Coordinates of C-alpha atoms in Angstrom, one line a residue:
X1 CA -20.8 57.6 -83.8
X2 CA -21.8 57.3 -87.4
X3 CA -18.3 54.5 -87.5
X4 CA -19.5 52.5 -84.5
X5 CA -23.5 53.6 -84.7
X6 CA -23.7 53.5 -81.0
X7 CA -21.7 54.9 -77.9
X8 CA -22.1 54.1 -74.4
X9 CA -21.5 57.2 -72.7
X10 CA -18.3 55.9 -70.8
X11 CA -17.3 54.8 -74.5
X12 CA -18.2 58.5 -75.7
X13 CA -16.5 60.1 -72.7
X14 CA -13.1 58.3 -74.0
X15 CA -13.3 59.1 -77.2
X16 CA -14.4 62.7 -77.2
X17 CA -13.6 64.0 -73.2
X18 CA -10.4 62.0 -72.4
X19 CA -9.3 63.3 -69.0
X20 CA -12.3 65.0 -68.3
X21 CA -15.0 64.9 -65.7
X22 CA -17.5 62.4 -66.6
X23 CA -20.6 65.0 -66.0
X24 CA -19.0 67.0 -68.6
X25 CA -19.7 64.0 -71.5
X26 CA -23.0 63.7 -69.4
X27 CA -24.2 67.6 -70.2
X28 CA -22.5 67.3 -73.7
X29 CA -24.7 64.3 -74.8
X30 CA -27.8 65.6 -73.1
X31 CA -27.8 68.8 -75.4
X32 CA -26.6 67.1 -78.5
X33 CA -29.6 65.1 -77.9
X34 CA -31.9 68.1 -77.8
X35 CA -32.4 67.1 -73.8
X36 CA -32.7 70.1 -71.4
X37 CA -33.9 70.6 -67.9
X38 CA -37.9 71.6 -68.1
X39 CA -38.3 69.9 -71.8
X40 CA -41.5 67.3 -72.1
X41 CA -41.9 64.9 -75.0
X42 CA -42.7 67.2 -77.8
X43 CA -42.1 70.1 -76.0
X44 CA -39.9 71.8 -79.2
X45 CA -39.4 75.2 -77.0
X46 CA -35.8 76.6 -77.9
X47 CA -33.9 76.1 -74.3
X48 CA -30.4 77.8 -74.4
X49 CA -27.5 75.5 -74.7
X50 CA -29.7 72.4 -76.0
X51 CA -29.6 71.7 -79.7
X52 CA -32.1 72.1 -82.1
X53 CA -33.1 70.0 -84.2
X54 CA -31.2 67.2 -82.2
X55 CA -28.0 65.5 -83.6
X56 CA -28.0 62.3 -81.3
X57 CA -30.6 59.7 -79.7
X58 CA -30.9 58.5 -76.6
X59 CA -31.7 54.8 -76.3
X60 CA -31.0 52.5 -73.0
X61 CA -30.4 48.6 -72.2
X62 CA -30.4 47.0 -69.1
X63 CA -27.1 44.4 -68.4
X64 CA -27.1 40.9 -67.4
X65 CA -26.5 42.3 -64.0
X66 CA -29.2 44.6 -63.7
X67 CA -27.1 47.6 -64.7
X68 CA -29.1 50.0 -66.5
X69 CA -26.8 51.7 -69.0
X70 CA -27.2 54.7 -71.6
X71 CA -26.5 54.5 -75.0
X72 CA -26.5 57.3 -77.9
X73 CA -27.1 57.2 -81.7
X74 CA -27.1 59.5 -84.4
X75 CA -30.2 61.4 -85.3
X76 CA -31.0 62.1 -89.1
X77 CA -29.3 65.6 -88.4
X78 CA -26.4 64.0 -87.2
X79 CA -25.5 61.5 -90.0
X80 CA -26.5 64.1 -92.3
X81 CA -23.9 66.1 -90.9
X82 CA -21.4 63.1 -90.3
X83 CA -21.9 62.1 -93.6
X84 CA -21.1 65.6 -95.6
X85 CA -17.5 65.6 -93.2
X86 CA -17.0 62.3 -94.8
X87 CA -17.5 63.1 -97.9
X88 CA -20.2 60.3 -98.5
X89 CA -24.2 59.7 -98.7
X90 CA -25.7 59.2 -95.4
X91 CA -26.3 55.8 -93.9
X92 CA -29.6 54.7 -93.2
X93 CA -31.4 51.9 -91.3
X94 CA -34.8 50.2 -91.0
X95 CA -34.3 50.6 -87.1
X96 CA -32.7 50.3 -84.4
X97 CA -31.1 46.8 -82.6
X98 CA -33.1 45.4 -80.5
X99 CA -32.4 45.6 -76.5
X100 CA -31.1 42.2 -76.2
X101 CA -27.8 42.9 -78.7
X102 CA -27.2 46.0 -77.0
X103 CA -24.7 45.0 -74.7
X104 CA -23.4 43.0 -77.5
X105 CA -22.8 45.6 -79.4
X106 CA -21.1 47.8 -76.6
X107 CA -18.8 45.2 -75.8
X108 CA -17.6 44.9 -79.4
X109 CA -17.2 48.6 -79.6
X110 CA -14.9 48.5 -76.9
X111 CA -12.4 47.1 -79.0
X112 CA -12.8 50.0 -81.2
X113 CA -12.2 52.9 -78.3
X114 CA -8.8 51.0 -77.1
X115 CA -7.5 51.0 -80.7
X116 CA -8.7 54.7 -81.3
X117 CA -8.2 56.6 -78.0
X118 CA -4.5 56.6 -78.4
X119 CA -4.5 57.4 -82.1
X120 CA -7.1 60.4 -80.9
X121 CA -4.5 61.3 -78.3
X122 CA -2.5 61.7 -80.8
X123 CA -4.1 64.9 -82.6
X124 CA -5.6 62.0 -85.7
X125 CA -8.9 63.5 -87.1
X126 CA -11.7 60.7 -86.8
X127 CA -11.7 61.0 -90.3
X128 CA -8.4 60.6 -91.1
X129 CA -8.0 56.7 -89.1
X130 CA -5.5 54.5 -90.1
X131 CA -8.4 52.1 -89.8
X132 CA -11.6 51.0 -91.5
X133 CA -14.4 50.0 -89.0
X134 CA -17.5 48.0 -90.2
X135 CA -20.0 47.5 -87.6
X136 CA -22.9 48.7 -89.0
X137 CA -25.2 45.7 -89.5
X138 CA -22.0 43.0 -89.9
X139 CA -21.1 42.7 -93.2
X140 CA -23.0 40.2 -95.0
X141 CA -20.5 37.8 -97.0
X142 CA -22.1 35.3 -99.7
X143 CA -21.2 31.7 -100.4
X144 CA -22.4 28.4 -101.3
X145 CA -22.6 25.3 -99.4
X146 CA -23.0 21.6 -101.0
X147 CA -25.8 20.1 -98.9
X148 CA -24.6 16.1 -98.6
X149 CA -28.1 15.2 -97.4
X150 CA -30.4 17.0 -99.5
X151 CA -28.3 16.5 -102.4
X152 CA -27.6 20.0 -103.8
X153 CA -26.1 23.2 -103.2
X154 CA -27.1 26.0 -100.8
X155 CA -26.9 29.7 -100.7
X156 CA -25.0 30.6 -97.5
X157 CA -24.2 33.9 -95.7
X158 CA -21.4 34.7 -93.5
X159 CA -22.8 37.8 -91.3
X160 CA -19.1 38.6 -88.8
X161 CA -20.1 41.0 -86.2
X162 CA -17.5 43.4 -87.4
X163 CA -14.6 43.7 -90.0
X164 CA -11.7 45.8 -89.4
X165 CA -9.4 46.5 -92.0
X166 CA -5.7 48.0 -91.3
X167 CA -5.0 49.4 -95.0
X168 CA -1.2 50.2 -94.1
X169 CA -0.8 46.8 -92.8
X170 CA -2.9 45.5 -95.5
X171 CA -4.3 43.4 -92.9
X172 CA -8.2 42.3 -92.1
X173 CA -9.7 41.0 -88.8
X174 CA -13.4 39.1 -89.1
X175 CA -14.7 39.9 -85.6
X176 CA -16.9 37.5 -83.6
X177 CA -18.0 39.0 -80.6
X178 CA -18.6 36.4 -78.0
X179 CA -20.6 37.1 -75.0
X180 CA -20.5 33.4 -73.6
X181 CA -24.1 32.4 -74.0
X182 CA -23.1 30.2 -77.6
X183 CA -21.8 26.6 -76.6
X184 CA -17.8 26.5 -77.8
X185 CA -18.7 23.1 -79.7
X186 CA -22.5 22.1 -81.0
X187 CA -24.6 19.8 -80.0
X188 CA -26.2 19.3 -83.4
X189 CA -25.2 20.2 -86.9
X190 CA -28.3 22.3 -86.2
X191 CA -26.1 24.4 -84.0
X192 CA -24.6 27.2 -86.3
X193 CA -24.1 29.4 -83.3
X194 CA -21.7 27.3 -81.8
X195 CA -18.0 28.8 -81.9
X196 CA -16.4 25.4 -83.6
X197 CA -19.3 25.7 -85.8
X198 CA -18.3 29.0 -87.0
X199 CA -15.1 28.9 -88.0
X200 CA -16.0 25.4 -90.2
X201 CA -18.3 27.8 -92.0
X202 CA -15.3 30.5 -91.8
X203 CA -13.3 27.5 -93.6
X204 CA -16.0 27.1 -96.3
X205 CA -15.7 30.6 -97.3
X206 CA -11.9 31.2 -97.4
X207 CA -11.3 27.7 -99.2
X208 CA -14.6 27.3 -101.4
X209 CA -14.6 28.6 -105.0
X210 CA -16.8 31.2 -106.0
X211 CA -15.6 30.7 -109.8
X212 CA -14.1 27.1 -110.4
X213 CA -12.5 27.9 -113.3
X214 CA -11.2 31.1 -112.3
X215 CA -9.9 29.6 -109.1
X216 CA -11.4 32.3 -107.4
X217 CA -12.5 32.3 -103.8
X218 CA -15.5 33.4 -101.9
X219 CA -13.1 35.0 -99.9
X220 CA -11.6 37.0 -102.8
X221 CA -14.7 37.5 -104.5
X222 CA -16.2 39.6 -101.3
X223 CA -12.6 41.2 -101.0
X224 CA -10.5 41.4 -104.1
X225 CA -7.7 42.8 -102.3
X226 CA -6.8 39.7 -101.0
X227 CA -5.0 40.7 -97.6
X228 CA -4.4 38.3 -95.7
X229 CA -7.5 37.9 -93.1
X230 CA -8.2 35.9 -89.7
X231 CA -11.0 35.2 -87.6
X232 CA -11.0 36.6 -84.0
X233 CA -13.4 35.6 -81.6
X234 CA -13.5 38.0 -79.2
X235 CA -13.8 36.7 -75.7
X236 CA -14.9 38.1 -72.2
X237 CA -12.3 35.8 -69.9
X238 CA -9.2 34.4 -70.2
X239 CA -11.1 31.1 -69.0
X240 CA -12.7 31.1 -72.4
X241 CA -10.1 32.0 -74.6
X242 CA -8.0 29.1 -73.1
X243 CA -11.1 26.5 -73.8
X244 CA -12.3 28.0 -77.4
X245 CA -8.4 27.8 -78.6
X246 CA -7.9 24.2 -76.9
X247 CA -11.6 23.2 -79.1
X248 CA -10.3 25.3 -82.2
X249 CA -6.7 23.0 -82.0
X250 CA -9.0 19.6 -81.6
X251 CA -11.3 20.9 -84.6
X252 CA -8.0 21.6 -86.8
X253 CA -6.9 18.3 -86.3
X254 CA -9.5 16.3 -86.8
X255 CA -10.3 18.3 -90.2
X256 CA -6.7 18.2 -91.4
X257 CA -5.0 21.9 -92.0
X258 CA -7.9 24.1 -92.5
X259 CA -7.7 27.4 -94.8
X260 CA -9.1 29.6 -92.1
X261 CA -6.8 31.1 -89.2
X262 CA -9.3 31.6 -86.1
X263 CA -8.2 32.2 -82.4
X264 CA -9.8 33.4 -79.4
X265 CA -8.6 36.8 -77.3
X266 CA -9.6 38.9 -74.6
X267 CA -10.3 42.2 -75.4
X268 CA -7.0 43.1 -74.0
X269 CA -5.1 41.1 -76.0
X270 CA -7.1 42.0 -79.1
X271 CA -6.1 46.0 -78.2
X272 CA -2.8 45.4 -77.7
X273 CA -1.7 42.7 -80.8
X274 CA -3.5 45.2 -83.2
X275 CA -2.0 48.1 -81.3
X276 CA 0.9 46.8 -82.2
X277 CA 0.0 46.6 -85.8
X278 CA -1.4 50.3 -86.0
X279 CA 2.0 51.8 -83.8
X280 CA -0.4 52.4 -81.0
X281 CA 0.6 49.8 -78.4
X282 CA 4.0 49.6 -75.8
X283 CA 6.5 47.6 -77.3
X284 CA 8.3 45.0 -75.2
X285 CA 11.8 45.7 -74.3
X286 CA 14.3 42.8 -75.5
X287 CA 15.8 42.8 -71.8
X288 CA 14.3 41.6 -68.9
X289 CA 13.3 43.6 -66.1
X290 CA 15.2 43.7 -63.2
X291 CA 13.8 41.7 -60.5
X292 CA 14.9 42.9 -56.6
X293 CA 13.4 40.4 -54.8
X294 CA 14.5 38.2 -52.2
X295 CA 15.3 34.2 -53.2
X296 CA 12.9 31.9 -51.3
X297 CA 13.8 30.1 -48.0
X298 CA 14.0 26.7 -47.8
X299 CA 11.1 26.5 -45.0
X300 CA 9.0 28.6 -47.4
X301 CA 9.8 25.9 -50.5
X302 CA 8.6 23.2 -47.9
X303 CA 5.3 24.7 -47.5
X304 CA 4.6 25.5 -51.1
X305 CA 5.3 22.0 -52.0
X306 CA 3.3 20.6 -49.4
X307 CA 0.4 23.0 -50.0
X308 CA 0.6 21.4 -54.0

């Protein structure tokens, strides 16, 4: 929780319960939260099997379909607590998201519980990851912008929605979570939501110079690793990744070899190419698989070419 700073419960119940009931995450959560059976608001009466003072909050968001779902955060308790297992100062925020970027947030978290699950599975201590996972409040990464029309330069911020980091594979991702409610190309140069939009400003900041005469990049000045990094925008359909990759091959075109490598996937192809990265995901055999079916008929040829 303090990695991702919220959990659905489904999401919890994978991470921590794998293979369990789902009422036993349910109970967990409850008492973790300080929630028993008889407790009001306020009511700090010690109830056995409930914790006291909490280590998680309960907060809740309603989906587009009218879903109402549960979502948990750490108390004060509990990132005090995460943060001395880490080894670090506790993290602290001005508040909480607002409703609205709720289910955002859960559906870019997902991406973390398929890449973790299996590394869990595999006895790996949260703490010990082969990952880095920074979804707090995005990363905020600086750079400058020449404004044509108003004839000087502004201050710019790139804000992804999460940046993963693969140390082994010295490897980055940028992560755009896209829920579908941006338009893929804008209207306006007003538009910065807009997914083409995006990745021109992603192109600013991996080609633009922080330091002209150092030759060094805003890029390399927010990461002075210098792994090599891309821009996934992270899809919902396979619909939309076809149509934001068909606009992001127009856009490269027209702009002439951009700096910037962005590409849209589904969540599932996310898990799995960076699975594959991490050691987590099935490889592919180098044979085919046998196939036992039974040739077509010619009759049955006839129809489908008719039906096309």
């Amino acid at each position: 929780l303090s990695m991702t700073r919220y959990l659905t419960r489904v999401q919890a119940h994978l991470l921590r319960w794998p293979g369990r009931d789902v009422s036993v995450a349910r109970k967990r959560l409850l008492q973790l939260a300080g929630i028993g059976r008889g407790r009001t608001s306020g009511d700090r009466r010690p109830i056995r099997g409930v914790l006291d003072p909490p280590y998680l909050r309960r907060l809740w968001y309603r989906r587009a379909t009218g879903e109402r779902v549960e979502m948990w955060a750490l108390s004060r308790y509990g990132e005090a607590l995460a943060a001395e297992l880490a080894g670090r100062p506790p993290r602290k925020y001005a508040g909480d998201v607002g409703e609205p970027l709720r289910e955002h947030w859960a559906a870019l978290t997902d991406l973390f519980v398929q890449l973790v699950v299996p590394l869990l599975a595999r006895g790996i201590s949260p703490h010990a990851l082969p990952l880095r996972w920074d979804a707090q409040d995005g990363t905020e990464l600086p750079w400058r912008e020449y404004d044509a029309t108003a004839g000087k330069v502004r201050e710019r911020l790139m804000v992804p929605d999460a940046v993963l980091e693969l140390p082994a594979a010295r490897r980055r991702y940028l992560v755009e979570c896209e829920m579908g409610s941006h338009s893929i190309v804008a209207a306006s140069d007003e538009k910065a939501g807009a997914t083409i939009r995006k990745a021109e400003r992603y192109d600013e900041f991996f080609a633009g110079f922080a330091d002209e005469s150092a030759r060094l990049t805003f890029y390399e000045r927010a990461f002075g690793d210098r792994w090599p990094a891309e821009v996934v925008f992270l899809v919902r359909t396979g619909s939309r990744r076809s149509s934001v990759n068909a606009a992001l091959e127009r856009w490269r075109a027209e702009r002439g070899n951009p700096i910037v490598r962005a590409r849209a996937l589904t969540l599932e192809e996310a898990a799995r190419e960076i699975g594959l990265v991490l050691g987590t995901a099935p490889t592919c055999s180098d044979e085919p698989p046998s196939v036992s079916a039974p040739p077509l008929r010619s009759e049955e040829v006839d129809v489908l070419r008719r039906f096309y």
